[in-house]
mmCIF file with all atom_site columns, C-alpha atoms in Angstrom:
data_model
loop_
_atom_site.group_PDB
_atom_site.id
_atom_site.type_symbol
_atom_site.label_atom_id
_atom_site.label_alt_id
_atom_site.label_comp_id
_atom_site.label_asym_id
_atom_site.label_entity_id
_atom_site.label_seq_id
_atom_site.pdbx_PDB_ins_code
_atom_site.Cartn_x
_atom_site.Cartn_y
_atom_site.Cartn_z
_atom_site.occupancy
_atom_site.B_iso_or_equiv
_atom_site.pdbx_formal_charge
_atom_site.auth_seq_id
_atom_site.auth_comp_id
_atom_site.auth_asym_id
_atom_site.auth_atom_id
_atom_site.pdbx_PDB_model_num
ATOM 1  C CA . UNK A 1 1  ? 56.251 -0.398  -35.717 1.00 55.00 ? 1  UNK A CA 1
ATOM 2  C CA . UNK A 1 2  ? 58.006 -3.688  -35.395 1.00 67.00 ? 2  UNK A CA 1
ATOM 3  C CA . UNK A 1 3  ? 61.089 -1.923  -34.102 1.00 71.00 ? 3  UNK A CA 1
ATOM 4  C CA . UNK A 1 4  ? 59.206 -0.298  -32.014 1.00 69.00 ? 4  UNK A CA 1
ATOM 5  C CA . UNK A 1 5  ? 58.126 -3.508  -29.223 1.00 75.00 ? 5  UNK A CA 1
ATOM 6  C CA . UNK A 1 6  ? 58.925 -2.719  -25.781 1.00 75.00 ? 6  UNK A CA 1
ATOM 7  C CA . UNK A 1 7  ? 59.922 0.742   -26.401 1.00 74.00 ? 7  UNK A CA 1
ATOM 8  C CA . UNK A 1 8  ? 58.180 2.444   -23.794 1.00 78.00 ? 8  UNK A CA 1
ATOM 9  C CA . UNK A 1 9  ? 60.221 1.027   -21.185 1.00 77.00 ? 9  UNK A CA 1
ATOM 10 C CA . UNK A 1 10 ? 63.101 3.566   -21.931 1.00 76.00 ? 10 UNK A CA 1
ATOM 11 C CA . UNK A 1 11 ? 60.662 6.224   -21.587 1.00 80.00 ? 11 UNK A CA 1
ATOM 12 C CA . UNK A 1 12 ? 58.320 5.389   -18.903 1.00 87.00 ? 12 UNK A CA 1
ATOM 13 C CA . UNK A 1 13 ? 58.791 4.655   -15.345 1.00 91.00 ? 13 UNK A CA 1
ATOM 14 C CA . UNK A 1 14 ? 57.625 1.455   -13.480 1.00 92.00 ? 14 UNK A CA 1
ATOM 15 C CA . UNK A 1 15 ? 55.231 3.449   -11.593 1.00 93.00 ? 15 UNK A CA 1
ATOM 16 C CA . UNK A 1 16 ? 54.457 4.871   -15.238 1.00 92.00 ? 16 UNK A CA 1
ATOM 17 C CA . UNK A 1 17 ? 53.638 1.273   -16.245 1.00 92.00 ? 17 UNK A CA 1
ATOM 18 C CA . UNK A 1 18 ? 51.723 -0.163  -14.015 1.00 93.00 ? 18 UNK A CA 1
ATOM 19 C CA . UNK A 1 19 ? 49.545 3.014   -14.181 1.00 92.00 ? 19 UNK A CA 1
ATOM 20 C CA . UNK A 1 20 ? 48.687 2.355   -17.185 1.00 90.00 ? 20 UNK A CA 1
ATOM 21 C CA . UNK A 1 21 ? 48.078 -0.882  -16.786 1.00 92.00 ? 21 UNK A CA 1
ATOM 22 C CA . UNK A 1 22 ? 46.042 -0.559  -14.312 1.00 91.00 ? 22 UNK A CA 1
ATOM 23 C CA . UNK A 1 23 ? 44.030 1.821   -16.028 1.00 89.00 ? 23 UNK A CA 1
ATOM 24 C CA . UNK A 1 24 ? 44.166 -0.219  -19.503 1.00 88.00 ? 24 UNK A CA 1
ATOM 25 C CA . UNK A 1 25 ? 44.630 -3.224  -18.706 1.00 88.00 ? 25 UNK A CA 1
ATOM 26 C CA . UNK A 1 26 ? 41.748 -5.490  -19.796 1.00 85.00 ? 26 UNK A CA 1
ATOM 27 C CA . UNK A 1 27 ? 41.395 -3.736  -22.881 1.00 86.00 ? 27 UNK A CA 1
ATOM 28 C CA . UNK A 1 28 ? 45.161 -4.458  -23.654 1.00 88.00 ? 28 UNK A CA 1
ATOM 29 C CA . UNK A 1 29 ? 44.774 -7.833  -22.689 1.00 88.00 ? 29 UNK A CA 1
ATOM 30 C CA . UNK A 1 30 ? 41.763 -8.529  -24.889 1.00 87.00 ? 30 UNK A CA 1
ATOM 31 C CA . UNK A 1 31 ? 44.051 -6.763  -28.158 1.00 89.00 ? 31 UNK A CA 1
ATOM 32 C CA . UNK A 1 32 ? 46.714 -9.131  -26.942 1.00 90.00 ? 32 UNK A CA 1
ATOM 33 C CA . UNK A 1 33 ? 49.327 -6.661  -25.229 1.00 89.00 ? 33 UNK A CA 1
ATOM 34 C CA . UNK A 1 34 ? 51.263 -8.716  -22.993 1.00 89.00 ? 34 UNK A CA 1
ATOM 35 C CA . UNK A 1 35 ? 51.327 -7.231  -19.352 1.00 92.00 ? 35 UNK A CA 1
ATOM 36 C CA . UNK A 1 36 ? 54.489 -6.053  -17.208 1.00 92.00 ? 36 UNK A CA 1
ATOM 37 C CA . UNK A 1 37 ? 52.424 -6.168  -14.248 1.00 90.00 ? 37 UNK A CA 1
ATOM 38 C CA . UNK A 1 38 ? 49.975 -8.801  -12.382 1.00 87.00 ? 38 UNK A CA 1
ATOM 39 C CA . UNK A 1 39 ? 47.488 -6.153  -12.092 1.00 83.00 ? 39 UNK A CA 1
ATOM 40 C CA . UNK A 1 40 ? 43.749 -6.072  -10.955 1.00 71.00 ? 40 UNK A CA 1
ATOM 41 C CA . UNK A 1 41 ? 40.750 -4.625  -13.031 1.00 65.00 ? 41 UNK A CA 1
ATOM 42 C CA . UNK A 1 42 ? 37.457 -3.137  -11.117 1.00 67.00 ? 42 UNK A CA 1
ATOM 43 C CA . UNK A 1 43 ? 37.681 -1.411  -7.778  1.00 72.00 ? 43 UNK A CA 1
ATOM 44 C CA . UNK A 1 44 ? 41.021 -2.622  -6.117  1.00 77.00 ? 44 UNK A CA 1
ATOM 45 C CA . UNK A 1 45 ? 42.799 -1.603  -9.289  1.00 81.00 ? 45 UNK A CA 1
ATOM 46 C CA . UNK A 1 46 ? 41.443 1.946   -9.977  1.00 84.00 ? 46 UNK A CA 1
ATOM 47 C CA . UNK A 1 47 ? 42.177 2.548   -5.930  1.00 88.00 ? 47 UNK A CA 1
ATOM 48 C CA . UNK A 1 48 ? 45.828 1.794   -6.497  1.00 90.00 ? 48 UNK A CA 1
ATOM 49 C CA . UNK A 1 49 ? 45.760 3.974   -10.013 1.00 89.00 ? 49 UNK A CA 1
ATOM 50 C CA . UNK A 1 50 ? 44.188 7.067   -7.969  1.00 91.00 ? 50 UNK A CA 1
ATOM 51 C CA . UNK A 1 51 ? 47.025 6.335   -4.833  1.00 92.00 ? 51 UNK A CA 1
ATOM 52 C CA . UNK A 1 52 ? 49.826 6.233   -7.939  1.00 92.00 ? 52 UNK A CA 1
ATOM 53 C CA . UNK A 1 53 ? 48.407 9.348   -9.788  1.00 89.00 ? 53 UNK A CA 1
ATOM 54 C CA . UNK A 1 54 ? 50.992 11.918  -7.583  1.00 89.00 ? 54 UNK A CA 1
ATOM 55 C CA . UNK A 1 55 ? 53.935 9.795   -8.450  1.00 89.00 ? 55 UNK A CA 1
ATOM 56 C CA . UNK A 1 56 ? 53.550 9.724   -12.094 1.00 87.00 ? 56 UNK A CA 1
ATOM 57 C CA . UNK A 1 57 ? 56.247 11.468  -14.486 1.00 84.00 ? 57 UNK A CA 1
ATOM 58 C CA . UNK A 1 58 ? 55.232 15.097  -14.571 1.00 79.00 ? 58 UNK A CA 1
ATOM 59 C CA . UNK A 1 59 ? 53.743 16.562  -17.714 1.00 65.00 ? 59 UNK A CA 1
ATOM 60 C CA . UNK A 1 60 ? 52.867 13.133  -19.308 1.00 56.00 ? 60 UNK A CA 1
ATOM 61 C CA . UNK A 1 61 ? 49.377 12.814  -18.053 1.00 59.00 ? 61 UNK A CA 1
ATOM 62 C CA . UNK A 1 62 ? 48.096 15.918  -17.530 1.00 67.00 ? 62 UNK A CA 1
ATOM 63 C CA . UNK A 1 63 ? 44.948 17.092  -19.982 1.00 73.00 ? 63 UNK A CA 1
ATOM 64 C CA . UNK A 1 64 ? 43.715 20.430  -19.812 1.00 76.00 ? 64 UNK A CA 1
ATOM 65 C CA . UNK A 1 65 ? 42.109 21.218  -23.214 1.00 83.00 ? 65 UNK A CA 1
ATOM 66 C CA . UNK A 1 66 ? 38.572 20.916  -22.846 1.00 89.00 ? 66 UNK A CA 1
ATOM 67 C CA . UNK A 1 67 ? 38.021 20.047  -26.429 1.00 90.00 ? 67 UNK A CA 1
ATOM 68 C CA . UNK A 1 68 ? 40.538 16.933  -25.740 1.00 85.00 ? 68 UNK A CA 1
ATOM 69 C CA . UNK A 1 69 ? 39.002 15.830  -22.547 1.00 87.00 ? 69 UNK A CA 1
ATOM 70 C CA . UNK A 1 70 ? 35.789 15.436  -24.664 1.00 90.00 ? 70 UNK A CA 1
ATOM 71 C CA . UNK A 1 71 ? 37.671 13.386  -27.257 1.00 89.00 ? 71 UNK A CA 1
ATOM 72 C CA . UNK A 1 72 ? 39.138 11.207  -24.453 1.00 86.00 ? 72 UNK A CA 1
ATOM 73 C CA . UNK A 1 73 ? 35.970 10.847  -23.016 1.00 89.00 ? 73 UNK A CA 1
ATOM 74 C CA . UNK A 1 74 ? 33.977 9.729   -25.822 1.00 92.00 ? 74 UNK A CA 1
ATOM 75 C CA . UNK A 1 75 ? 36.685 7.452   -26.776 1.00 89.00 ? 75 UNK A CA 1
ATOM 76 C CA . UNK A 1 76 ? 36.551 5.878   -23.431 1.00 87.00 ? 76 UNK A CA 1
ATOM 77 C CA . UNK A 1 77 ? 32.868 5.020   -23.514 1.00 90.00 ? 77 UNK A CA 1
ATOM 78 C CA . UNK A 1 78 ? 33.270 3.475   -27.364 1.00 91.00 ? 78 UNK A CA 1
ATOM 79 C CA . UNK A 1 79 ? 36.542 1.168   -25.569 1.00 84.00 ? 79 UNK A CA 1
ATOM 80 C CA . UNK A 1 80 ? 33.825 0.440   -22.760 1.00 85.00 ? 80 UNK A CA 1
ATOM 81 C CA . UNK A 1 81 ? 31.012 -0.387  -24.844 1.00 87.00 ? 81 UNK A CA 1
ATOM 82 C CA . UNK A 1 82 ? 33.066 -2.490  -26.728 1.00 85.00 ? 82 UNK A CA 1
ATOM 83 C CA . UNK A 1 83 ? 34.349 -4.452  -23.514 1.00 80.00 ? 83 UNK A CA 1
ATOM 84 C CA . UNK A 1 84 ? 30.761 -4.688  -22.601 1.00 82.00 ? 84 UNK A CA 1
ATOM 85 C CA . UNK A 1 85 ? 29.989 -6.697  -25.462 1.00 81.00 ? 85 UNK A CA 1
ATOM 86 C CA . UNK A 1 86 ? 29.515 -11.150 -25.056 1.00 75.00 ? 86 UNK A CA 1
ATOM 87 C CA . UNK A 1 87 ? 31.919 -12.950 -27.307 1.00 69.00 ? 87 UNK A CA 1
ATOM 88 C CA . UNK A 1 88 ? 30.324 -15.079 -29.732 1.00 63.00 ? 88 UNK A CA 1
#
């Protein structure tokens, strides 16, 4: 997906963005992803996700199936454990 760098900036907004960033953040940074935002990790950044949640673009967020939460969930842990672990 070469063609494909930068691309969500046509489809996201900038409140969109830094959600996500916010969010994701240090796990993009330690795959590499280059950051639009100077954005904090731990408990200052997850406030400001939470006060940005209402603003986001409608529909993109939003997971209802149960089965999918789980998915999400579990896949979340596996990105934190891995996070967790020392570089050696």
């Amino acid at each position: 997906m070469n063609d494909n760098a930068g691309g969500y900036r046509s489809s996201l907004t900038g409140t969109d963005v830094r959600y996500i960033e916010l969010r994701c953040g240090k796990l993009m940074r330690h795959f590499g992803y280059p950051l639009d935002n100077d954005v904090t990790s731990g408990a200052p950044g997850e406030a400001e996700a939470e006060r940005l949640e209402p603003g986001l673009s409608p529909g993109r967020y939003v997971v209802e199936d149960a089965h999918e939460v789980g998915i999400r969930q579990r896949r979340l842990e596996a990105m934190q454990r891995v996070l967790g672990r020392r570089l050696t």
